[in-house]
């Protein structure tokens, strides 16, 4: 074994040991003193470049890294997005510290450390929303769709005239909208001959009720006439009401027994409409046209006029009741025919005999015209209800027939051969080949009208047929039924005039409201 002994002095640089070329031989270095610039445990062997190991009291040869552990350096962990490294292995011996092996790459884990979800767009009933979350390590973001909430229908139904629907409790949207499913009609008020009735039905889904008017039945007059002394009439076969009441249309008087000075005579006349016979006594002939002093009675003057003496005093002016009848005197002469008294007109019978000069009441025909005289005898003007029927009498008192405008409304008064002449018409009425509808008040209707559950369009234009029922395609608005430039078309069935709905008309379709949609 080569030996080197250093006893004193200063050693600079490396100490070269000779090992005679034999690898693995130990060399002995004895150091007994001196001063070293470097750690004497870290000198290099020139042939092996291996460090000399020292353990407290002795020195060894080349380090084979087996007697010591390993130190790993440069290691770092893999993350969700970045790879890691296991670190290089070095000899743990401080005097050696040689690199034993290099480390290896650790693949990225791919497992993000996501935080809580955060909403970036709120979901609604009809639109999806979104949310995202971020990795706390790498900041990577993940986005996710939040499904639309969907509608929550209300428990109660909403409704209008034609349909029902529910309302979304979240957004208020209409849901489950559909046309009403109505049940059978139930009569709530029976129609009579003079009064309209009503009926209603309910939707089996939402309970909405629909009501409509039932037109009055109208009277059905009997074939035979009824009569009394004042006039004649027919009877409604349904309710017994008096219909078509009118004064008798008497012909000429016919004497059935001539009067003498000893006995009264008799005469009669009959009504040309109902055959009622009026008979009356003709007073005995008086030998002299005079009244006993202080007495009362009729006196005929030399000019053929009649006067009346009341308790010896002639009646000169005004009204006088004689035998239950009223007479009017002017300059002591009994008046006949039309007479104006205090601004009102009266009719005093012109027929000869006991009724001559008496004040007329009720219907009176004068020539081709009819007049109505109230119970007071005063001639009526304007509207008058007689026997359950309404009539209109002009300013002259003449009974009107045909169309009549009053207070901005149109009315129709029956003409001859149209039921009761002069009576105000109600309901459907055909006039001049056109159909019109007159309400219970008699006022003519126009525009859209719903009658007995069916819609009709009555001409709302003053073009000569105002109020007439329209047929076929009509371009009108939905509210007043007046012509419009909008693309608003409706179809009214020929003859009946009923509006088409939910149906095809040729190649066109109309919806529940009757509006053409395609």
Short mmCIF file of C-alpha atoms in Angstrom, two decimals, residues 8-504:
data_model
loop_
_atom_site.label_atom_id
_atom_site.label_comp_id
_atom_site.label_asym_id
_atom_site.label_seq_id
_atom_site.Cartn_x
_atom_site.Cartn_y
_atom_site.Cartn_z
CA UNK A 8 3.63 19.88 8.70
CA UNK A 9 3.35 22.70 6.27
CA UNK A 10 0.63 23.87 4.00
CA UNK A 11 -0.81 21.71 1.21
CA UNK A 12 -2.26 23.59 -1.80
CA UNK A 13 -4.43 21.97 -4.48
CA UNK A 14 -5.00 18.33 -4.99
CA UNK A 15 -3.03 15.49 -3.48
CA UNK A 16 -2.27 12.86 -6.10
CA UNK A 17 -2.03 9.35 -4.82
CA UNK A 18 -0.48 6.61 -6.77
CA UNK A 19 -2.19 3.31 -6.67
CA UNK A 20 0.18 1.58 -8.99
CA UNK A 21 -2.53 1.27 -11.58
CA UNK A 22 -4.41 -1.29 -9.61
CA UNK A 23 -8.06 -0.29 -9.37
CA UNK A 24 -9.60 -0.70 -6.01
CA UNK A 25 -6.39 -0.64 -3.97
CA UNK A 26 -6.50 1.35 -0.86
CA UNK A 27 -4.06 4.08 -0.18
CA UNK A 28 -3.21 5.28 3.20
CA UNK A 29 -2.86 8.96 3.82
CA UNK A 30 -1.64 9.99 7.19
CA UNK A 31 -2.06 13.62 8.10
CA UNK A 32 -0.50 14.64 11.34
CA UNK A 33 -0.45 18.39 11.00
CA UNK A 34 -0.45 21.27 8.68
CA UNK A 35 -2.94 23.68 7.29
CA UNK A 36 -5.37 22.95 4.47
CA UNK A 37 -7.25 25.44 2.26
CA UNK A 38 -9.98 22.96 1.58
CA UNK A 39 -11.88 20.32 3.41
CA UNK A 40 -9.37 17.47 3.60
CA UNK A 41 -12.30 15.11 3.09
CA UNK A 42 -12.92 16.29 -0.43
CA UNK A 43 -9.78 15.59 -2.43
CA UNK A 44 -10.02 13.95 -5.77
CA UNK A 45 -8.43 10.80 -6.96
CA UNK A 46 -6.76 11.66 -10.26
CA UNK A 47 -7.49 8.39 -11.92
CA UNK A 48 -11.11 7.80 -10.94
CA UNK A 49 -12.45 11.31 -10.33
CA UNK A 50 -14.14 9.79 -7.34
CA UNK A 51 -14.31 11.53 -4.07
CA UNK A 52 -12.45 10.24 -1.08
CA UNK A 53 -14.75 9.33 1.73
CA UNK A 54 -13.92 10.13 5.29
CA UNK A 55 -15.60 8.92 8.39
CA UNK A 56 -14.51 10.76 11.47
CA UNK A 57 -11.30 8.86 12.15
CA UNK A 58 -10.39 7.21 8.89
CA UNK A 59 -10.46 7.67 5.11
CA UNK A 60 -11.83 5.27 2.50
CA UNK A 61 -11.39 4.85 -1.14
CA UNK A 62 -13.93 5.44 -4.01
CA UNK A 63 -17.76 5.91 -2.94
CA UNK A 64 -19.98 3.24 -4.50
CA UNK A 65 -23.23 4.90 -3.17
CA UNK A 66 -24.34 1.69 -1.57
CA UNK A 67 -23.62 2.51 1.97
CA UNK A 68 -25.54 5.74 1.88
CA UNK A 69 -29.09 6.82 1.06
CA UNK A 70 -30.38 8.99 -1.77
CA UNK A 71 -31.45 12.56 -1.83
CA UNK A 72 -34.05 13.61 -4.45
CA UNK A 73 -33.90 17.11 -5.78
CA UNK A 74 -35.97 19.09 -8.31
CA UNK A 75 -39.19 17.15 -7.66
CA UNK A 76 -42.58 18.88 -8.05
CA UNK A 77 -46.06 17.42 -8.14
CA UNK A 78 -48.35 17.12 -11.15
CA UNK A 79 -51.49 19.27 -11.20
CA UNK A 80 -54.82 19.04 -13.02
CA UNK A 81 -53.38 20.81 -16.06
CA UNK A 82 -49.54 20.60 -15.68
CA UNK A 83 -47.19 17.59 -15.51
CA UNK A 84 -44.97 16.97 -12.47
CA UNK A 85 -41.42 15.59 -11.97
CA UNK A 86 -40.20 12.83 -9.63
CA UNK A 87 -36.84 14.56 -8.99
CA UNK A 88 -33.17 13.49 -9.60
CA UNK A 89 -31.54 11.02 -7.17
CA UNK A 90 -28.24 12.09 -5.59
CA UNK A 91 -25.87 10.29 -3.18
CA UNK A 92 -26.84 11.28 0.29
CA UNK A 93 -23.19 11.33 1.50
CA UNK A 94 -22.19 14.96 1.72
CA UNK A 95 -18.61 14.30 0.60
CA UNK A 96 -20.01 12.57 -2.52
CA UNK A 97 -23.43 14.00 -3.57
CA UNK A 98 -23.09 12.40 -7.00
CA UNK A 99 -26.13 12.17 -9.42
CA UNK A 100 -27.27 8.62 -9.28
CA UNK A 101 -30.30 8.79 -11.63
CA UNK A 102 -32.50 11.35 -13.38
CA UNK A 103 -36.17 11.67 -12.51
CA UNK A 104 -39.21 11.12 -14.75
CA UNK A 105 -42.20 13.21 -15.81
CA UNK A 106 -45.49 12.77 -13.94
CA UNK A 107 -48.49 13.23 -16.30
CA UNK A 108 -51.07 15.94 -15.47
CA UNK A 109 -53.87 14.46 -13.35
CA UNK A 110 -56.70 16.06 -15.37
CA UNK A 111 -58.76 16.22 -12.15
CA UNK A 112 -59.72 19.85 -11.60
CA UNK A 113 -60.52 21.22 -8.19
CA UNK A 114 -63.72 22.97 -9.15
CA UNK A 115 -65.46 25.45 -6.85
CA UNK A 116 -69.21 26.16 -6.51
CA UNK A 117 -71.42 26.74 -9.55
CA UNK A 118 -72.22 30.38 -10.32
CA UNK A 119 -75.24 31.36 -12.43
CA UNK A 120 -74.30 33.40 -15.50
CA UNK A 121 -77.81 33.51 -17.03
CA UNK A 122 -81.03 32.88 -15.15
CA UNK A 123 -83.30 30.23 -16.64
CA UNK A 124 -86.88 31.32 -17.40
CA UNK A 125 -90.06 29.36 -18.05
CA UNK A 126 -89.32 29.21 -21.77
CA UNK A 127 -85.54 29.70 -22.11
CA UNK A 128 -82.60 27.72 -20.69
CA UNK A 129 -80.04 29.49 -18.50
CA UNK A 130 -76.34 28.77 -17.86
CA UNK A 131 -73.87 28.40 -14.97
CA UNK A 132 -70.08 27.99 -14.64
CA UNK A 133 -67.41 27.01 -12.12
CA UNK A 134 -63.63 27.48 -12.06
CA UNK A 135 -60.74 25.21 -11.03
CA UNK A 136 -59.01 26.69 -7.98
CA UNK A 137 -55.67 25.34 -9.21
CA UNK A 138 -55.50 26.20 -12.89
CA UNK A 139 -58.45 28.53 -13.36
CA UNK A 140 -60.01 26.27 -16.02
CA UNK A 141 -63.77 27.05 -16.36
CA UNK A 142 -66.59 24.59 -16.96
CA UNK A 143 -69.93 25.81 -18.38
CA UNK A 144 -73.24 23.99 -18.00
CA UNK A 145 -76.77 24.65 -19.34
CA UNK A 146 -79.54 25.14 -16.79
CA UNK A 147 -82.81 23.69 -18.19
CA UNK A 148 -85.80 26.02 -18.74
CA UNK A 149 -88.05 26.10 -15.68
CA UNK A 150 -91.22 25.22 -17.58
CA UNK A 151 -94.60 26.83 -16.95
CA UNK A 152 -96.53 26.39 -13.70
CA UNK A 153 -100.22 26.71 -14.61
CA UNK A 154 -102.58 28.44 -12.21
CA UNK A 155 -105.25 26.42 -10.47
CA UNK A 156 -108.04 28.72 -11.62
CA UNK A 157 -109.16 29.31 -15.20
CA UNK A 158 -109.38 32.67 -16.92
CA UNK A 159 -112.00 33.13 -19.62
CA UNK A 160 -113.59 35.45 -22.15
CA UNK A 161 -116.62 35.09 -24.39
CA UNK A 162 -115.18 32.37 -26.60
CA UNK A 163 -112.37 30.57 -24.77
CA UNK A 164 -110.64 29.77 -21.49
CA UNK A 165 -107.02 29.43 -20.38
CA UNK A 166 -104.73 29.17 -17.38
CA UNK A 167 -101.99 31.62 -16.47
CA UNK A 168 -98.37 30.73 -15.72
CA UNK A 169 -97.74 31.71 -12.10
CA UNK A 170 -94.18 32.67 -12.99
CA UNK A 171 -94.38 34.69 -16.19
CA UNK A 172 -98.11 35.25 -16.71
CA UNK A 173 -98.20 33.50 -20.10
CA UNK A 174 -101.51 32.04 -21.30
CA UNK A 175 -101.54 28.24 -21.09
CA UNK A 176 -103.91 25.49 -22.26
CA UNK A 177 -106.06 27.97 -24.18
CA UNK A 178 -109.06 26.36 -25.83
CA UNK A 179 -112.59 27.13 -26.95
CA UNK A 180 -115.33 26.69 -24.38
CA UNK A 181 -116.97 23.29 -24.16
CA UNK A 182 -120.52 24.35 -23.48
CA UNK A 183 -123.17 21.99 -22.22
CA UNK A 184 -126.87 22.09 -23.01
CA UNK A 185 -128.88 25.29 -22.73
CA UNK A 186 -131.01 25.72 -19.62
CA UNK A 187 -133.93 28.11 -19.70
CA UNK A 188 -133.73 30.62 -16.85
CA UNK A 189 -136.78 32.60 -17.86
CA UNK A 190 -139.51 31.39 -20.17
CA UNK A 191 -140.36 33.67 -23.07
CA UNK A 192 -143.97 34.80 -23.28
CA UNK A 193 -145.95 36.34 -26.08
CA UNK A 194 -144.90 39.84 -25.01
CA UNK A 195 -141.70 39.42 -23.02
CA UNK A 196 -138.36 37.97 -23.99
CA UNK A 197 -137.02 35.06 -21.98
CA UNK A 198 -133.47 33.95 -21.31
CA UNK A 199 -131.36 30.86 -21.18
CA UNK A 200 -127.79 30.03 -20.22
CA UNK A 201 -125.21 27.29 -20.49
CA UNK A 202 -121.90 26.65 -18.76
CA UNK A 203 -118.50 25.46 -19.96
CA UNK A 204 -117.78 22.01 -18.53
CA UNK A 205 -114.07 22.88 -18.23
CA UNK A 206 -113.89 26.35 -16.67
CA UNK A 207 -117.48 26.96 -15.59
CA UNK A 208 -117.85 30.17 -17.62
CA UNK A 209 -121.50 30.94 -18.26
CA UNK A 210 -123.03 32.19 -21.49
CA UNK A 211 -126.46 33.76 -21.48
CA UNK A 212 -128.68 34.88 -24.31
CA UNK A 213 -132.09 36.30 -24.85
CA UNK A 214 -134.98 34.18 -26.05
CA UNK A 215 -137.17 36.31 -28.32
CA UNK A 216 -140.74 36.91 -27.25
CA UNK A 217 -143.04 34.31 -28.79
CA UNK A 218 -145.31 36.88 -30.36
CA UNK A 219 -149.06 36.69 -30.37
CA UNK A 220 -151.04 34.22 -32.46
CA UNK A 221 -154.37 35.86 -33.20
CA UNK A 222 -157.55 33.84 -33.30
CA UNK A 223 -159.45 33.42 -36.54
CA UNK A 224 -162.73 34.79 -35.17
CA UNK A 225 -163.38 38.35 -34.01
CA UNK A 226 -164.57 39.27 -30.54
CA UNK A 227 -166.64 42.40 -30.21
CA UNK A 228 -168.57 44.74 -27.96
CA UNK A 229 -170.28 48.06 -28.47
CA UNK A 230 -166.98 49.93 -28.60
CA UNK A 231 -165.10 47.87 -31.16
CA UNK A 232 -163.79 44.47 -32.21
CA UNK A 233 -160.60 42.49 -31.59
CA UNK A 234 -158.97 39.11 -31.88
CA UNK A 235 -157.67 37.01 -29.00
CA UNK A 236 -154.14 35.57 -28.70
CA UNK A 237 -154.48 31.80 -28.64
CA UNK A 238 -151.53 31.58 -26.27
CA UNK A 239 -152.13 34.22 -23.60
CA UNK A 240 -155.64 35.51 -24.31
CA UNK A 241 -154.48 39.09 -24.91
CA UNK A 242 -156.62 41.35 -27.06
CA UNK A 243 -155.11 41.86 -30.50
CA UNK A 244 -155.85 44.11 -33.45
CA UNK A 245 -158.46 46.04 -31.49
CA UNK A 246 -160.15 48.67 -33.59
CA UNK A 247 -163.39 50.63 -33.65
CA UNK A 248 -166.22 49.24 -35.69
CA UNK A 249 -166.35 50.14 -39.36
CA UNK A 250 -170.08 50.70 -39.57
CA UNK A 251 -172.02 50.91 -42.78
CA UNK A 252 -175.16 53.01 -43.31
CA UNK A 253 -178.09 52.93 -40.92
CA UNK A 254 -181.01 50.81 -41.97
CA UNK A 255 -184.45 51.50 -40.49
CA UNK A 256 -186.06 48.38 -39.14
CA UNK A 257 -189.15 50.20 -37.75
CA UNK A 258 -190.36 53.66 -38.61
CA UNK A 259 -191.03 56.05 -35.70
CA UNK A 260 -194.45 57.63 -35.28
CA UNK A 261 -195.83 60.25 -32.96
CA UNK A 262 -197.19 57.44 -30.84
CA UNK A 263 -194.27 54.93 -30.90
CA UNK A 264 -190.54 55.10 -31.28
CA UNK A 265 -188.89 53.46 -34.26
CA UNK A 266 -185.70 51.35 -34.59
CA UNK A 267 -182.68 51.26 -36.87
CA UNK A 268 -179.43 49.24 -37.09
CA UNK A 269 -176.08 49.11 -38.82
CA UNK A 270 -173.35 46.46 -38.97
CA UNK A 271 -169.55 46.47 -38.86
CA UNK A 272 -168.02 45.45 -42.19
CA UNK A 273 -165.05 43.81 -40.40
CA UNK A 274 -166.61 41.69 -37.64
CA UNK A 275 -170.34 41.80 -38.41
CA UNK A 276 -171.27 43.38 -35.07
CA UNK A 277 -174.77 44.89 -35.26
CA UNK A 278 -175.57 48.16 -33.54
CA UNK A 279 -179.26 48.83 -33.01
CA UNK A 280 -180.90 51.87 -31.53
CA UNK A 281 -184.29 53.32 -30.92
CA UNK A 282 -185.51 56.23 -32.97
CA UNK A 283 -187.49 58.68 -30.84
CA UNK A 284 -191.19 59.20 -31.42
CA UNK A 285 -191.96 61.99 -33.78
CA UNK A 286 -192.73 65.22 -31.96
CA UNK A 287 -195.67 67.27 -33.15
CA UNK A 288 -193.70 70.43 -32.39
CA UNK A 289 -189.99 71.08 -31.96
CA UNK A 290 -190.28 72.81 -28.62
CA UNK A 291 -189.43 72.18 -24.99
CA UNK A 292 -191.90 72.85 -22.22
CA UNK A 293 -191.18 75.88 -20.10
CA UNK A 294 -188.55 75.09 -17.48
CA UNK A 295 -187.84 71.74 -19.11
CA UNK A 296 -184.77 70.24 -20.78
CA UNK A 297 -184.33 68.77 -24.23
CA UNK A 298 -183.10 69.09 -27.78
CA UNK A 299 -184.40 71.83 -30.01
CA UNK A 300 -183.94 71.93 -33.77
CA UNK A 301 -183.67 75.40 -35.25
CA UNK A 302 -185.02 76.49 -38.58
CA UNK A 303 -181.57 76.16 -40.23
CA UNK A 304 -181.39 72.49 -39.27
CA UNK A 305 -178.91 72.88 -36.40
CA UNK A 306 -179.57 71.42 -33.00
CA UNK A 307 -179.45 73.13 -29.65
CA UNK A 308 -180.05 71.99 -26.12
CA UNK A 309 -182.21 73.58 -23.44
CA UNK A 310 -181.14 72.78 -19.88
CA UNK A 311 -183.83 73.50 -17.27
CA UNK A 312 -185.31 76.13 -19.49
CA UNK A 313 -181.94 77.75 -20.39
CA UNK A 314 -180.30 77.13 -23.78
CA UNK A 315 -176.69 75.91 -23.67
CA UNK A 316 -174.75 78.59 -25.54
CA UNK A 317 -171.06 77.64 -25.33
CA UNK A 318 -168.85 74.75 -24.18
CA UNK A 319 -169.24 71.13 -23.18
CA UNK A 320 -172.49 69.61 -21.99
CA UNK A 321 -173.18 66.05 -20.90
CA UNK A 322 -176.55 64.77 -22.08
CA UNK A 323 -177.69 61.21 -21.52
CA UNK A 324 -174.15 60.00 -20.73
CA UNK A 325 -172.68 61.54 -23.88
CA UNK A 326 -170.67 64.74 -24.20
CA UNK A 327 -171.55 67.42 -26.71
CA UNK A 328 -169.93 70.72 -27.60
CA UNK A 329 -171.93 73.88 -28.32
CA UNK A 330 -170.84 77.03 -30.09
CA UNK A 331 -173.32 79.93 -30.26
CA UNK A 332 -175.98 77.57 -28.95
CA UNK A 333 -175.45 75.19 -31.91
CA UNK A 334 -174.36 71.60 -31.37
CA UNK A 335 -171.06 71.01 -33.19
CA UNK A 336 -170.10 68.03 -35.35
CA UNK A 337 -166.90 66.84 -37.01
CA UNK A 338 -163.42 67.96 -35.94
CA UNK A 339 -163.37 70.74 -33.34
CA UNK A 340 -160.40 72.45 -31.70
CA UNK A 341 -161.06 73.32 -28.07
CA UNK A 342 -158.39 75.02 -25.94
CA UNK A 343 -155.62 73.85 -28.28
CA UNK A 344 -156.76 70.21 -28.42
CA UNK A 345 -158.69 68.47 -31.16
CA UNK A 346 -161.87 66.44 -30.66
CA UNK A 347 -164.17 64.58 -32.99
CA UNK A 348 -167.94 65.00 -32.65
CA UNK A 349 -169.98 62.38 -34.45
CA UNK A 350 -171.64 63.51 -37.66
CA UNK A 351 -174.08 60.61 -37.95
CA UNK A 352 -177.73 61.45 -37.64
CA UNK A 353 -179.83 60.37 -34.69
CA UNK A 354 -179.11 60.11 -31.02
CA UNK A 355 -175.31 59.75 -31.54
CA UNK A 356 -175.00 62.85 -33.73
CA UNK A 357 -172.71 65.45 -32.14
CA UNK A 358 -171.52 63.11 -29.36
CA UNK A 359 -167.81 63.17 -28.53
CA UNK A 360 -165.96 60.18 -30.02
CA UNK A 361 -163.35 58.11 -28.17
CA UNK A 362 -161.06 55.29 -29.29
CA UNK A 363 -160.17 54.67 -32.92
CA UNK A 364 -161.80 56.87 -35.49
CA UNK A 365 -161.56 56.49 -39.24
CA UNK A 366 -161.93 59.67 -41.22
CA UNK A 367 -161.62 59.10 -44.92
CA UNK A 368 -158.60 56.81 -45.50
CA UNK A 369 -156.89 57.83 -42.24
CA UNK A 370 -157.13 56.53 -38.70
CA UNK A 371 -156.99 58.64 -35.53
CA UNK A 372 -156.98 57.73 -31.88
CA UNK A 373 -159.09 59.70 -29.38
CA UNK A 374 -158.26 59.30 -25.71
CA UNK A 375 -160.90 58.60 -23.04
CA UNK A 376 -161.20 62.37 -22.62
CA UNK A 377 -161.92 62.66 -26.33
CA UNK A 378 -158.66 64.49 -26.99
CA UNK A 379 -156.92 63.46 -30.20
CA UNK A 380 -153.64 61.62 -29.46
CA UNK A 381 -150.30 62.47 -31.07
CA UNK A 382 -146.91 60.77 -30.76
CA UNK A 383 -146.60 57.28 -29.27
CA UNK A 384 -149.72 55.64 -27.83
CA UNK A 385 -150.20 52.16 -26.40
CA UNK A 386 -153.59 50.72 -27.32
CA UNK A 387 -154.64 47.16 -26.56
CA UNK A 388 -151.06 46.06 -25.85
CA UNK A 389 -149.72 47.44 -29.15
CA UNK A 390 -147.78 50.63 -29.75
CA UNK A 391 -148.81 53.11 -32.45
CA UNK A 392 -147.37 56.40 -33.62
CA UNK A 393 -149.67 59.28 -34.50
CA UNK A 394 -148.33 62.29 -36.37
CA UNK A 395 -148.74 65.92 -35.39
CA UNK A 396 -152.03 65.96 -37.28
CA UNK A 397 -153.14 62.89 -35.29
CA UNK A 398 -153.02 60.65 -38.34
CA UNK A 399 -151.81 57.12 -37.57
CA UNK A 400 -148.40 56.45 -39.18
CA UNK A 401 -147.45 53.32 -41.11
CA UNK A 402 -144.15 52.15 -42.60
CA UNK A 403 -140.74 53.44 -41.50
CA UNK A 404 -140.68 56.18 -38.86
CA UNK A 405 -137.61 57.93 -37.43
CA UNK A 406 -138.00 59.22 -33.90
CA UNK A 407 -135.27 60.39 -31.52
CA UNK A 408 -132.50 59.14 -33.79
CA UNK A 409 -133.98 55.60 -33.95
CA UNK A 410 -135.89 53.94 -36.77
CA UNK A 411 -139.15 52.06 -36.17
CA UNK A 412 -141.46 50.14 -38.45
CA UNK A 413 -145.25 50.44 -38.19
CA UNK A 414 -147.26 47.75 -39.94
CA UNK A 415 -149.03 48.67 -43.12
CA UNK A 416 -152.28 47.22 -44.42
CA UNK A 417 -152.11 43.43 -44.65
CA UNK A 418 -149.13 43.21 -42.27
CA UNK A 419 -150.91 42.14 -39.11
CA UNK A 420 -152.40 44.92 -37.02
CA UNK A 421 -152.24 48.00 -39.22
CA UNK A 422 -150.16 50.76 -37.64
CA UNK A 423 -148.85 48.55 -34.80
CA UNK A 424 -145.11 48.84 -34.07
CA UNK A 425 -143.19 45.78 -35.30
CA UNK A 426 -140.61 43.88 -33.23
CA UNK A 427 -138.26 40.99 -34.06
CA UNK A 428 -137.43 40.06 -37.65
CA UNK A 429 -139.38 41.98 -40.28
CA UNK A 430 -139.25 41.69 -44.06
CA UNK A 431 -139.75 45.05 -45.75
CA UNK A 432 -139.35 45.59 -49.46
CA UNK A 433 -137.55 42.27 -49.93
CA UNK A 434 -134.99 43.05 -47.19
CA UNK A 435 -134.87 41.62 -43.66
CA UNK A 436 -134.52 43.91 -40.65
CA UNK A 437 -134.36 43.25 -36.92
CA UNK A 438 -136.30 45.42 -34.46
CA UNK A 439 -135.62 45.15 -30.73
CA UNK A 440 -138.30 44.77 -28.09
CA UNK A 441 -138.44 48.57 -27.91
CA UNK A 442 -139.15 48.60 -31.66
CA UNK A 443 -135.84 50.32 -32.45
CA UNK A 444 -134.15 48.95 -35.59
CA UNK A 445 -130.72 47.39 -35.01
CA UNK A 446 -127.60 47.74 -37.18
CA UNK A 447 -124.06 46.34 -37.19
CA UNK A 448 -123.18 43.05 -35.48
CA UNK A 449 -126.11 41.46 -33.62
CA UNK A 450 -126.14 38.16 -31.72
CA UNK A 451 -129.65 36.71 -31.77
CA UNK A 452 -130.56 33.33 -30.27
CA UNK A 453 -126.86 32.37 -30.23
CA UNK A 454 -126.21 33.30 -33.87
CA UNK A 455 -124.33 36.34 -35.17
CA UNK A 456 -125.83 38.46 -37.97
CA UNK A 457 -124.53 41.56 -39.74
CA UNK A 458 -127.08 44.33 -40.30
CA UNK A 459 -126.00 47.08 -42.69
CA UNK A 460 -124.33 49.86 -40.66
CA UNK A 461 -123.93 52.14 -43.68
CA UNK A 462 -126.50 54.79 -44.62
CA UNK A 463 -126.60 53.78 -48.26
CA UNK A 464 -130.34 53.34 -48.71
CA UNK A 465 -130.59 49.93 -47.02
CA UNK A 466 -129.44 50.93 -43.53
CA UNK A 467 -130.21 48.08 -41.10
CA UNK A 468 -130.85 45.46 -43.79
CA UNK A 469 -129.44 41.96 -43.15
CA UNK A 470 -126.27 41.36 -45.21
CA UNK A 471 -125.22 38.15 -46.95
CA UNK A 472 -122.04 36.74 -48.53
CA UNK A 473 -118.51 38.07 -47.99
CA UNK A 474 -118.34 41.42 -46.15
CA UNK A 475 -115.22 43.49 -45.39
CA UNK A 476 -116.09 45.13 -42.07
CA UNK A 477 -114.56 45.76 -38.66
CA UNK A 478 -115.18 43.40 -35.75
CA UNK A 479 -116.76 45.94 -33.40
CA UNK A 480 -119.32 48.10 -35.23
CA UNK A 481 -119.62 46.08 -38.44
CA UNK A 482 -118.75 49.10 -40.58
CA UNK A 483 -116.75 48.89 -43.84
CA UNK A 484 -112.99 48.97 -43.26
CA UNK A 485 -109.77 49.08 -45.30
CA UNK A 486 -108.26 46.42 -43.03
CA UNK A 487 -108.02 42.82 -44.26
CA UNK A 488 -111.04 41.89 -42.12
CA UNK A 489 -113.45 39.58 -43.98
CA UNK A 490 -116.52 37.73 -42.69
CA UNK A 491 -118.97 35.42 -44.44
CA UNK A 492 -122.76 35.55 -43.92
CA UNK A 493 -124.78 32.58 -45.14
CA UNK A 494 -127.17 33.32 -48.04
CA UNK A 495 -130.88 33.49 -47.14
CA UNK A 496 -130.37 32.96 -43.37
CA UNK A 497 -127.68 35.64 -42.92
CA UNK A 498 -126.00 33.57 -40.16
CA UNK A 499 -122.27 34.25 -39.75
CA UNK A 500 -120.01 31.30 -40.62
CA UNK A 501 -117.53 30.24 -37.90
CA UNK A 502 -114.91 27.48 -37.52
CA UNK A 503 -115.59 26.32 -41.06
CA UNK A 504 -114.43 26.38 -44.67
#
